Amino acid sequence: ESEIRRLRDDRQDSLPTKQNMLAAMHWLTHGAQPGDELFFHYSGHGGRQQDMNGDEESGQDDTLIPCDFQTAGQIIDDDLYTILVHPLPKGC
């Protein structure tokens, strides 16, 4: 259980807010070593919003939509790459 982090919209102590989702993603990749196997599953809403840095051919970023998106915003694909992919060591 200490190797699993769950966020759920039916539990006040583990809501999938933007802050909680980003923290859980950082938790997942922190300390990753070659040979580690990481699993990230998202079952929720996704969306698209205007690409602000010009790296998307479509002009749109794909997003994950946290439960507090109306106040905290969406999580864009650039952030997902920065947190979940870029910091991983080779072989992870």
PDB file of C-alpha atoms in Angstrom:
ATOM      1  CA  GLU A   1       0.000   0.000   0.000  1.00  0.00           C
ATOM      2  CA  SER A   2       2.918   2.394   0.599  1.00  0.00           C
ATOM      3  CA  GLU A   3       3.840   1.928  -3.052  1.00  0.00           C
ATOM      4  CA  ILE A   4       0.406   3.026  -4.252  1.00  0.00           C
ATOM      5  CA  ARG A   5      -1.031   6.523  -4.252  1.00  0.00           C
ATOM      6  CA  ARG A   6      -4.752   6.929  -5.005  1.00  0.00           C
ATOM      7  CA  LEU A   7      -6.804  10.070  -5.475  1.00  0.00           C
ATOM      8  CA  ARG A   8     -10.568   9.728  -5.514  1.00  0.00           C
ATOM      9  CA  ASP A   9     -13.426  12.163  -5.878  1.00  0.00           C
ATOM     10  CA  ASP A  10     -15.521  10.290  -3.313  1.00  0.00           C
ATOM     11  CA  ARG A  11     -13.059  10.766  -0.426  1.00  0.00           C
ATOM     12  CA  GLN A  12     -12.471  14.203   1.074  1.00  0.00           C
ATOM     13  CA  ASP A  13      -8.999  13.223   2.270  1.00  0.00           C
ATOM     14  CA  SER A  14      -7.751  12.324  -1.211  1.00  0.00           C
ATOM     15  CA  LEU A  15      -9.547  14.505  -3.742  1.00  0.00           C
ATOM     16  CA  PRO A  16      -7.992  14.751  -7.215  1.00  0.00           C
ATOM     17  CA  THR A  17      -7.360  18.484  -7.021  1.00  0.00           C
ATOM     18  CA  LYS A  18      -4.711  19.964  -9.292  1.00  0.00           C
ATOM     19  CA  GLN A  19      -2.316  20.322  -6.370  1.00  0.00           C
ATOM     20  CA  ASN A  20      -2.900  16.740  -5.198  1.00  0.00           C
ATOM     21  CA  MET A  21      -2.577  15.323  -8.715  1.00  0.00           C
ATOM     22  CA  LEU A  22       0.703  17.139  -9.356  1.00  0.00           C
ATOM     23  CA  ALA A  23       2.046  16.094  -5.951  1.00  0.00           C
ATOM     24  CA  ALA A  24       1.128  12.453  -6.646  1.00  0.00           C
ATOM     25  CA  MET A  25       2.899  12.581 -10.024  1.00  0.00           C
ATOM     26  CA  HIS A  26       6.045  13.992  -8.402  1.00  0.00           C
ATOM     27  CA  TRP A  27       5.789  11.282  -5.717  1.00  0.00           C
ATOM     28  CA  LEU A  28       5.630   8.613  -8.426  1.00  0.00           C
ATOM     29  CA  THR A  29       8.803   9.706 -10.213  1.00  0.00           C
ATOM     30  CA  HIS A  30      10.837  10.886  -7.216  1.00  0.00           C
ATOM     31  CA  GLY A  31      13.805   8.611  -6.668  1.00  0.00           C
ATOM     32  CA  ALA A  32      13.105   6.473  -9.736  1.00  0.00           C
ATOM     33  CA  GLN A  33      16.035   4.218 -10.641  1.00  0.00           C
ATOM     34  CA  PRO A  34      16.947   2.237 -13.765  1.00  0.00           C
ATOM     35  CA  GLY A  35      14.918  -0.959 -13.775  1.00  0.00           C
ATOM     36  CA  ASP A  36      11.987   0.532 -11.858  1.00  0.00           C
ATOM     37  CA  GLU A  37       8.528   0.018 -13.311  1.00  0.00           C
ATOM     38  CA  LEU A  38       6.089   2.854 -12.721  1.00  0.00           C
ATOM     39  CA  PHE A  39       2.360   2.804 -13.411  1.00  0.00           C
ATOM     40  CA  PHE A  40       0.167   5.885 -13.783  1.00  0.00           C
ATOM     41  CA  HIS A  41      -3.556   5.486 -14.388  1.00  0.00           C
ATOM     42  CA  TYR A  42      -5.998   8.328 -14.893  1.00  0.00           C
ATOM     43  CA  SER A  43      -9.723   7.777 -15.103  1.00  0.00           C
ATOM     44  CA  GLY A  44     -11.311  11.161 -15.449  1.00  0.00           C
ATOM     45  CA  HIS A  45     -12.043  13.938 -17.874  1.00  0.00           C
ATOM     46  CA  GLY A  46      -9.604  15.267 -20.417  1.00  0.00           C
ATOM     47  CA  GLY A  47      -9.754  18.348 -22.531  1.00  0.00           C
ATOM     48  CA  ARG A  48      -7.924  20.756 -24.762  1.00  0.00           C
ATOM     49  CA  GLN A  49      -6.914  24.333 -24.302  1.00  0.00           C
ATOM     50  CA  GLN A  50      -4.957  26.900 -26.261  1.00  0.00           C
ATOM     51  CA  ASP A  51      -1.252  26.111 -26.527  1.00  0.00           C
ATOM     52  CA  MET A  52       0.570  29.003 -24.898  1.00  0.00           C
ATOM     53  CA  ASN A  53       4.147  28.147 -25.895  1.00  0.00           C
ATOM     54  CA  GLY A  54       3.711  27.213 -29.558  1.00  0.00           C
ATOM     55  CA  ASP A  55       4.948  23.616 -29.333  1.00  0.00           C
ATOM     56  CA  GLU A  56       1.721  22.008 -30.543  1.00  0.00           C
ATOM     57  CA  GLU A  57       1.079  21.708 -34.275  1.00  0.00           C
ATOM     58  CA  SER A  58      -2.664  21.834 -33.611  1.00  0.00           C
ATOM     59  CA  GLY A  59      -2.377  24.967 -31.482  1.00  0.00           C
ATOM     60  CA  GLN A  60      -3.984  23.056 -28.597  1.00  0.00           C
ATOM     61  CA  ASP A  61      -2.570  21.369 -25.490  1.00  0.00           C
ATOM     62  CA  ASP A  62      -4.219  18.147 -24.338  1.00  0.00           C
ATOM     63  CA  THR A  63      -5.196  18.319 -20.673  1.00  0.00           C
ATOM     64  CA  LEU A  64      -6.263  16.385 -17.615  1.00  0.00           C
ATOM     65  CA  ILE A  65      -9.115  18.020 -15.747  1.00  0.00           C
ATOM     66  CA  PRO A  66      -8.814  17.974 -11.940  1.00  0.00           C
ATOM     67  CA  CYS A  67     -11.901  18.375  -9.785  1.00  0.00           C
ATOM     68  CA  ASP A  68     -10.981  22.002  -8.994  1.00  0.00           C
ATOM     69  CA  PHE A  69     -10.168  23.006 -12.587  1.00  0.00           C
ATOM     70  CA  GLN A  70     -12.484  26.020 -12.470  1.00  0.00           C
ATOM     71  CA  THR A  71     -10.261  27.696  -9.896  1.00  0.00           C
ATOM     72  CA  ALA A  72      -6.903  25.907 -10.285  1.00  0.00           C
ATOM     73  CA  GLY A  73      -6.873  25.260 -14.037  1.00  0.00           C
ATOM     74  CA  GLN A  74      -6.182  22.148 -16.065  1.00  0.00           C
ATOM     75  CA  ILE A  75      -2.983  20.100 -16.222  1.00  0.00           C
ATOM     76  CA  ILE A  76      -1.433  20.415 -19.673  1.00  0.00           C
ATOM     77  CA  ASP A  77       0.484  17.760 -21.569  1.00  0.00           C
ATOM     78  CA  ASP A  78       3.701  19.798 -21.319  1.00  0.00           C
ATOM     79  CA  ASP A  79       3.514  19.539 -17.519  1.00  0.00           C
ATOM     80  CA  LEU A  80       2.814  15.811 -17.716  1.00  0.00           C
ATOM     81  CA  TYR A  81       5.966  15.330 -19.790  1.00  0.00           C
ATOM     82  CA  THR A  82       8.031  17.518 -17.452  1.00  0.00           C
ATOM     83  CA  ILE A  83       6.896  15.589 -14.365  1.00  0.00           C
ATOM     84  CA  LEU A  84       6.336  12.024 -15.584  1.00  0.00           C
ATOM     85  CA  VAL A  85       8.840  11.508 -18.415  1.00  0.00           C
ATOM     86  CA  HIS A  86      11.713  13.991 -18.468  1.00  0.00           C
ATOM     87  CA  PRO A  87      13.148  13.257 -14.989  1.00  0.00           C
ATOM     88  CA  LEU A  88      13.233   9.480 -15.412  1.00  0.00           C
ATOM     89  CA  PRO A  89      16.661   7.870 -15.687  1.00  0.00           C
ATOM     90  CA  LYS A  90      17.531   5.713 -18.681  1.00  0.00           C
ATOM     91  CA  GLY A  91      16.198   2.200 -18.186  1.00  0.00           C
ATOM     92  CA  CYS A  92      13.268   3.209 -16.039  1.00  0.00           C
TER      93      CYS A  92
END
